[in-house]
Amino acid sequence: MPAPRSETDGAQRAELGATIRRLRKEHGLTLVQLAKASQLSHPFLSQLERGLTHPSMRSLYRIAIALGTTQQSLLATSVPEPDGAGPNAAVRVVRASEGPSVPNGVGTARVLGTPHLRVHPVEYRGLRTVHGDYYSHPGDEFVYVLEGEIEVDLGTQGGRDLHLLGPGDSISYPGGTPHSWRAVGEGESVDVHLLAVQPAPHPAEPASSHP
């Protein structure tokens, strides 16, 4: 029987905090130095490393850039191993009530992968109806719209490259492409449902300046 959601959330927070602490130490950074590099507060990072708070995708983005990785990789690496599964377990079933879920503006982002996969799929629910800052990352990205409509803004040398996507539509773009998404509709946010997939970053491949 699956563990209660509260217990699962607590385990995931602890794993994520441990992952961030390990990467910070591997980079030879103190908490104060990571706080400066990520433009986040020292107390917040301390609580995050101890598994006492939930980060947002924006906070994870800043931490990931400072640590040379991606948000998706941080979340996937923090997925606890199931009982009886070794590090080489090849198959992982993620139920509808499982997977690390973090705030993403007005919506949520839920990780569907594991540290051992070569791709990191993430489910997004809910988006703001205005574009925010551009994101970029080294890995190519594939986005598939399950419900609702979104507008994808790709920043190019020639200016904005806008794409309107509805259910069943998808888009892919090379790593390093500045991009932002917004929901199409009335109000501050609209209930959209997306699936985004990125490759796991190579250990030697730095992340650049994604939801």
Tab-separated table of C-alpha atoms in Angstrom:
chain	number	residue	atom	x	y	z
A	1	MET	CA	0.000	0.000	0.000
A	2	PRO	CA	1.416	3.439	-0.927
A	3	ALA	CA	2.571	5.643	1.947
A	4	PRO	CA	0.318	8.597	2.918
A	5	ARG	CA	0.901	11.680	0.788
A	6	SER	CA	2.219	13.657	3.796
A	7	GLU	CA	4.878	11.009	4.458
A	8	THR	CA	5.796	10.872	0.769
A	9	ASP	CA	6.105	14.681	0.597
A	10	GLY	CA	8.335	14.671	3.664
A	11	ALA	CA	10.606	12.008	2.178
A	12	GLN	CA	10.815	13.892	-1.126
A	13	ARG	CA	11.678	17.172	0.616
A	14	ALA	CA	14.421	15.402	2.554
A	15	GLU	CA	15.833	13.789	-0.603
A	16	LEU	CA	15.764	17.095	-2.513
A	17	GLY	CA	17.475	18.903	0.348
A	18	ALA	CA	20.154	16.213	0.553
A	19	THR	CA	20.696	16.424	-3.219
A	20	ILE	CA	21.169	20.200	-3.115
A	21	ARG	CA	23.526	19.929	-0.121
A	22	ARG	CA	25.606	17.257	-1.854
A	23	LEU	CA	25.911	19.258	-5.093
A	24	ARG	CA	26.718	22.444	-3.171
A	25	LYS	CA	29.571	20.713	-1.361
A	26	GLU	CA	30.817	19.114	-4.585
A	27	HIS	CA	31.067	22.637	-6.015
A	28	GLY	CA	32.909	23.827	-2.903
A	29	LEU	CA	30.220	26.366	-2.018
A	30	THR	CA	29.048	27.478	1.403
A	31	LEU	CA	25.371	28.207	1.998
A	32	VAL	CA	26.186	31.916	1.971
A	33	GLN	CA	27.938	31.595	-1.394
A	34	LEU	CA	25.063	29.587	-2.874
A	35	ALA	CA	22.613	32.177	-1.554
A	36	LYS	CA	24.538	34.925	-3.330
A	37	ALA	CA	24.880	32.942	-6.566
A	38	SER	CA	21.176	31.986	-6.639
A	39	GLN	CA	19.860	35.313	-5.299
A	40	LEU	CA	17.968	33.442	-2.597
A	41	SER	CA	18.143	33.926	1.149
A	42	HIS	CA	20.514	31.973	3.377
A	43	PRO	CA	17.707	30.980	5.826
A	44	PHE	CA	15.545	29.674	2.950
A	45	LEU	CA	18.375	27.546	1.568
A	46	SER	CA	19.170	26.220	5.030
A	47	GLN	CA	15.542	25.138	5.512
A	48	LEU	CA	15.476	23.673	2.010
A	49	GLU	CA	18.577	21.552	2.609
A	50	ARG	CA	17.043	20.244	5.833
A	51	GLY	CA	13.830	19.287	4.042
A	52	LEU	CA	11.730	21.788	5.978
A	53	THR	CA	10.256	23.772	3.091
A	54	HIS	CA	9.005	23.424	-0.481
A	55	PRO	CA	10.848	25.312	-3.226
A	56	SER	CA	9.122	26.811	-6.251
A	57	MET	CA	10.253	26.006	-9.786
A	58	ARG	CA	11.639	29.548	-9.997
A	59	SER	CA	13.731	28.971	-6.844
A	60	LEU	CA	14.893	25.604	-8.168
A	61	TYR	CA	15.860	27.263	-11.445
A	62	ARG	CA	18.121	29.726	-9.648
A	63	ILE	CA	19.679	26.968	-7.535
A	64	ALA	CA	20.146	24.731	-10.574
A	65	ILE	CA	21.952	27.456	-12.541
A	66	ALA	CA	24.271	28.065	-9.596
A	67	LEU	CA	25.015	24.324	-9.331
A	68	GLY	CA	25.401	23.674	-13.066
A	69	THR	CA	22.304	21.520	-13.518
A	70	THR	CA	18.551	21.865	-14.225
A	71	GLN	CA	15.394	21.993	-12.118
A	72	GLN	CA	14.179	18.729	-13.603
A	73	SER	CA	17.445	16.990	-12.791
A	74	LEU	CA	17.367	18.220	-9.187
A	75	LEU	CA	13.833	16.922	-8.759
A	76	ALA	CA	14.452	13.606	-10.516
A	77	THR	CA	17.600	12.976	-8.500
A	78	SER	CA	15.615	13.573	-5.309
A	79	VAL	CA	13.094	10.776	-6.011
A	80	PRO	CA	13.525	8.250	-3.166
A	81	GLU	CA	14.270	4.662	-4.094
A	82	PRO	CA	11.296	2.358	-3.431
A	83	ASP	CA	11.713	-0.374	-0.823
A	84	GLY	CA	13.694	-3.280	-2.211
A	85	ALA	CA	14.841	-1.449	-5.368
A	86	GLY	CA	18.535	-1.139	-6.085
A	87	PRO	CA	20.317	1.697	-7.903
A	88	ASN	CA	20.067	-0.195	-11.208
A	89	ALA	CA	16.304	-0.718	-11.075
A	90	ALA	CA	15.217	-0.356	-14.704
A	91	VAL	CA	11.467	0.064	-14.295
A	92	ARG	CA	9.595	2.605	-12.200
A	93	VAL	CA	5.811	3.087	-12.100
A	94	VAL	CA	4.707	6.555	-10.993
A	95	ARG	CA	1.094	6.593	-9.810
A	96	ALA	CA	-1.205	9.609	-10.168
A	97	SER	CA	-0.662	10.483	-6.490
A	98	GLU	CA	3.138	10.132	-6.676
A	99	GLY	CA	6.106	12.105	-7.969
A	100	PRO	CA	7.695	15.218	-6.434
A	101	SER	CA	5.350	18.160	-6.979
A	102	VAL	CA	6.445	21.767	-6.523
A	103	PRO	CA	4.744	25.139	-7.046
A	104	ASN	CA	5.157	26.699	-10.488
A	105	GLY	CA	3.698	30.188	-10.330
A	106	VAL	CA	-0.057	29.666	-10.137
A	107	GLY	CA	0.215	25.968	-10.993
A	108	THR	CA	2.313	22.923	-10.154
A	109	ALA	CA	5.064	20.857	-11.724
A	110	ARG	CA	5.251	17.102	-11.007
A	111	VAL	CA	8.288	14.982	-11.860
A	112	LEU	CA	7.450	11.663	-13.524
A	113	GLY	CA	10.969	10.325	-14.012
A	114	THR	CA	13.786	8.946	-11.883
A	115	PRO	CA	17.524	9.622	-11.531
A	116	HIS	CA	18.351	6.575	-13.675
A	117	LEU	CA	16.467	7.651	-16.806
A	118	ARG	CA	18.185	9.529	-19.613
A	119	VAL	CA	15.184	11.861	-19.868
A	120	HIS	CA	13.330	13.912	-17.274
A	121	PRO	CA	9.555	14.152	-17.990
A	122	VAL	CA	7.617	16.763	-16.016
A	123	GLU	CA	3.840	17.312	-15.862
A	124	TYR	CA	2.692	20.929	-15.607
A	125	ARG	CA	-0.792	21.987	-14.475
A	126	GLY	CA	-1.886	25.606	-14.575
A	127	LEU	CA	-0.054	28.575	-16.093
A	128	ARG	CA	-0.277	32.325	-15.848
A	129	THR	CA	-1.864	34.108	-18.791
A	130	VAL	CA	1.085	36.502	-19.210
A	131	HIS	CA	4.617	35.644	-20.269
A	132	GLY	CA	7.267	35.738	-17.578
A	133	ASP	CA	11.036	35.816	-17.902
A	134	TYR	CA	12.722	33.652	-20.501
A	135	TYR	CA	14.272	30.366	-19.391
A	136	SER	CA	16.990	28.408	-21.153
A	137	HIS	CA	18.847	25.174	-20.481
A	138	PRO	CA	21.402	23.038	-22.332
A	139	GLY	CA	19.124	20.091	-23.193
A	140	ASP	CA	16.620	20.022	-26.050
A	141	GLU	CA	12.980	20.180	-24.905
A	142	PHE	CA	9.751	18.582	-26.103
A	143	VAL	CA	6.376	19.945	-24.931
A	144	TYR	CA	3.022	18.223	-25.502
A	145	VAL	CA	-0.315	19.872	-24.682
A	146	LEU	CA	-2.862	17.573	-23.029
A	147	GLU	CA	-5.530	20.151	-22.135
A	148	GLY	CA	-6.080	23.851	-22.750
A	149	GLU	CA	-4.191	26.247	-25.003
A	150	ILE	CA	-0.764	27.781	-24.544
A	151	GLU	CA	1.388	30.303	-26.347
A	152	VAL	CA	5.085	29.472	-26.536
A	153	ASP	CA	7.455	32.409	-26.943
A	154	LEU	CA	10.881	31.501	-28.315
A	155	GLY	CA	13.458	34.246	-28.135
A	156	THR	CA	15.519	34.394	-31.324
A	157	GLN	CA	18.042	36.825	-32.769
A	158	GLY	CA	15.289	38.023	-35.072
A	159	GLY	CA	12.882	38.701	-32.195
A	160	ARG	CA	9.983	36.809	-30.640
A	161	ASP	CA	8.834	33.589	-32.330
A	162	LEU	CA	5.290	32.845	-31.093
A	163	HIS	CA	3.508	29.487	-31.386
A	164	LEU	CA	-0.109	28.789	-30.352
A	165	LEU	CA	-0.681	25.176	-29.249
A	166	GLY	CA	-3.873	23.302	-28.351
A	167	PRO	CA	-4.683	19.767	-27.154
A	168	GLY	CA	-2.674	17.197	-29.093
A	169	ASP	CA	-0.181	19.779	-30.365
A	170	SER	CA	3.501	19.642	-29.503
A	171	ILE	CA	6.644	21.688	-29.964
A	172	SER	CA	10.338	20.939	-29.636
A	173	TYR	CA	13.304	23.294	-29.643
A	174	PRO	CA	17.074	23.018	-29.228
A	175	GLY	CA	18.821	23.430	-25.914
A	176	GLY	CA	19.873	26.976	-25.182
A	177	THR	CA	16.746	28.477	-26.784
A	178	PRO	CA	15.256	31.185	-24.547
A	179	HIS	CA	11.587	30.359	-24.025
A	180	SER	CA	8.505	31.084	-21.953
A	181	TRP	CA	4.972	29.699	-21.895
A	182	ARG	CA	1.638	31.287	-21.067
A	183	ALA	CA	-1.919	29.986	-20.911
A	184	VAL	CA	-4.380	31.428	-23.416
A	185	GLY	CA	-7.572	32.552	-21.723
A	186	GLU	CA	-9.158	35.088	-19.391
A	187	GLY	CA	-8.027	35.844	-15.844
A	188	GLU	CA	-4.717	35.548	-14.043
A	189	SER	CA	-4.356	31.834	-14.723
A	190	VAL	CA	-5.968	29.063	-16.771
A	191	ASP	CA	-6.063	25.347	-15.985
A	192	VAL	CA	-3.866	23.862	-18.696
A	193	HIS	CA	-2.151	20.465	-18.661
A	194	LEU	CA	1.252	19.927	-20.303
A	195	LEU	CA	3.980	17.323	-20.503
A	196	ALA	CA	7.561	18.532	-20.981
A	197	VAL	CA	10.556	16.254	-21.530
A	198	GLN	CA	14.239	17.159	-21.288
A	199	PRO	CA	17.312	14.913	-21.518
A	200	ALA	CA	19.260	14.347	-18.322
A	201	PRO	CA	22.234	16.759	-18.349
A	202	HIS	CA	25.689	15.312	-18.854
A	203	PRO	CA	27.757	15.639	-15.657
A	204	ALA	CA	30.222	17.881	-17.438
A	205	GLU	CA	27.595	19.933	-19.237
A	206	PRO	CA	26.764	23.224	-17.482
A	207	ALA	CA	23.237	24.571	-17.340
A	208	SER	CA	22.560	28.014	-18.774
A	209	SER	CA	20.178	30.608	-17.953
A	210	HIS	CA	12.991	26.854	-17.918
A	211	PRO	CA	9.867	26.132	-16.204
